[in-house]
Amino acid sequence: MTPAAPLVSIVIPTFNQARYLEQAIESVLAQTHRNLELILIDDGSTDGCVGRIDNIADPRLRRIRQENAGKPAAMNRALALVRGEFYALNDADDLSD
């Protein structure tokens, strides 16, 4: 019997990354490792970037919004929410192969 694949948490903090965010999210959700959660922390964006991903209806995507407090605060908040056995940190303009 093969053990279940471990849950992997991917954290993406974002602030005004409308140009890149959707591609970054889709590249994570397209991974062959399917047991993952993607935690998106919107750090008070004003460019509508999070609204542009409303069409992504994947239950593995968790959207969290906070007032702008800077990337370290966004990362700390996300890391407090991680449920996976492993985690990875991506920026909002990163593409995952």
Coordinates of C-alpha atoms in Angstrom, one line a residue:
M1 CA 0.0 0.0 0.0
T2 CA 1.4 3.4 -1.0
P3 CA 1.2 6.1 1.7
A4 CA -0.7 9.2 1.0
A5 CA 1.2 12.1 -0.5
P6 CA 2.1 14.7 2.1
L7 CA 0.3 18.0 2.1
V8 CA 2.5 20.8 0.8
S9 CA 1.6 24.4 1.5
I10 CA 2.6 27.1 -1.0
V11 CA 2.6 30.6 0.3
I12 CA 2.3 33.6 -2.1
P13 CA 2.2 37.1 -0.6
T14 CA 1.1 39.7 -3.0
F15 CA 0.9 43.5 -3.3
N16 CA -0.1 45.1 -6.6
Q17 CA 1.0 42.3 -8.8
A18 CA -1.9 42.3 -11.2
R19 CA 0.3 41.6 -14.2
Y20 CA 1.7 38.3 -12.8
L21 CA -0.5 36.9 -10.1
E22 CA -2.9 34.8 -12.1
Q23 CA -0.1 33.0 -14.0
A24 CA 1.8 32.4 -10.7
I25 CA -1.3 30.8 -9.1
E26 CA -2.1 28.7 -12.1
S27 CA 1.4 27.4 -12.3
V28 CA 1.3 26.2 -8.7
L29 CA -2.2 24.6 -9.1
A30 CA -1.0 22.7 -12.2
Q31 CA 1.7 20.8 -10.4
T32 CA 1.8 17.0 -10.6
H33 CA 1.8 16.9 -6.8
R34 CA -1.9 17.4 -6.2
N35 CA -2.0 17.3 -2.4
L36 CA -1.3 21.0 -1.8
E37 CA -2.8 24.1 -0.5
L38 CA -2.0 27.5 -1.9
I39 CA -2.2 30.4 0.6
L40 CA -2.5 33.8 -1.1
I41 CA -2.0 36.7 1.2
D42 CA -3.1 40.0 -0.3
D43 CA -1.2 42.7 1.6
G44 CA -3.7 45.5 0.8
S45 CA -3.3 45.6 -2.9
T46 CA -4.9 48.6 -4.7
D47 CA -4.5 47.5 -8.3
G48 CA -7.4 44.9 -8.4
C49 CA -5.0 42.0 -8.7
V50 CA -7.0 39.7 -6.4
G51 CA -10.2 40.5 -8.3
R52 CA -8.6 39.3 -11.5
I53 CA -8.3 35.8 -10.1
D54 CA -12.0 35.4 -9.1
N55 CA -12.3 32.9 -12.0
I56 CA -10.0 30.4 -10.2
A57 CA -12.4 28.2 -8.3
D58 CA -9.9 25.6 -7.0
P59 CA -10.6 24.6 -3.4
R60 CA -6.9 24.3 -2.7
L61 CA -6.6 28.1 -3.1
R62 CA -7.1 30.1 0.2
R63 CA -7.4 33.9 -0.2
I64 CA -6.5 36.0 2.8
R65 CA -6.7 39.8 2.7
Q66 CA -5.0 42.2 5.2
E67 CA -4.3 45.8 5.4
N68 CA -0.9 46.8 4.0
A69 CA 1.7 45.8 6.5
G70 CA 4.6 44.8 4.3
K71 CA 5.9 41.5 3.0
P72 CA 7.4 40.3 6.3
A73 CA 4.0 40.7 8.1
A74 CA 2.2 39.0 5.2
M75 CA 4.6 36.1 5.3
N76 CA 4.3 35.7 9.0
R77 CA 0.5 35.6 8.8
A78 CA 0.6 33.0 6.0
L79 CA 3.1 30.8 7.9
A80 CA 0.8 30.8 10.9
L81 CA -1.9 29.4 8.6
V82 CA 0.2 26.6 6.9
R83 CA -1.3 23.1 7.4
G84 CA 1.1 21.2 5.3
E85 CA 3.9 18.9 6.3
F86 CA 6.2 20.9 4.0
Y87 CA 5.9 24.5 2.7
A88 CA 7.4 26.5 -0.1
L89 CA 7.5 30.3 -0.5
N90 CA 6.8 31.9 -3.9
D91 CA 6.6 35.5 -4.9
A92 CA 3.6 36.7 -6.9
D93 CA 5.7 36.9 -10.1
D94 CA 7.2 33.4 -9.8
L95 CA 6.2 30.6 -12.2
S96 CA 6.5 27.0 -10.9
D97 CA 7.6 24.4 -13.5

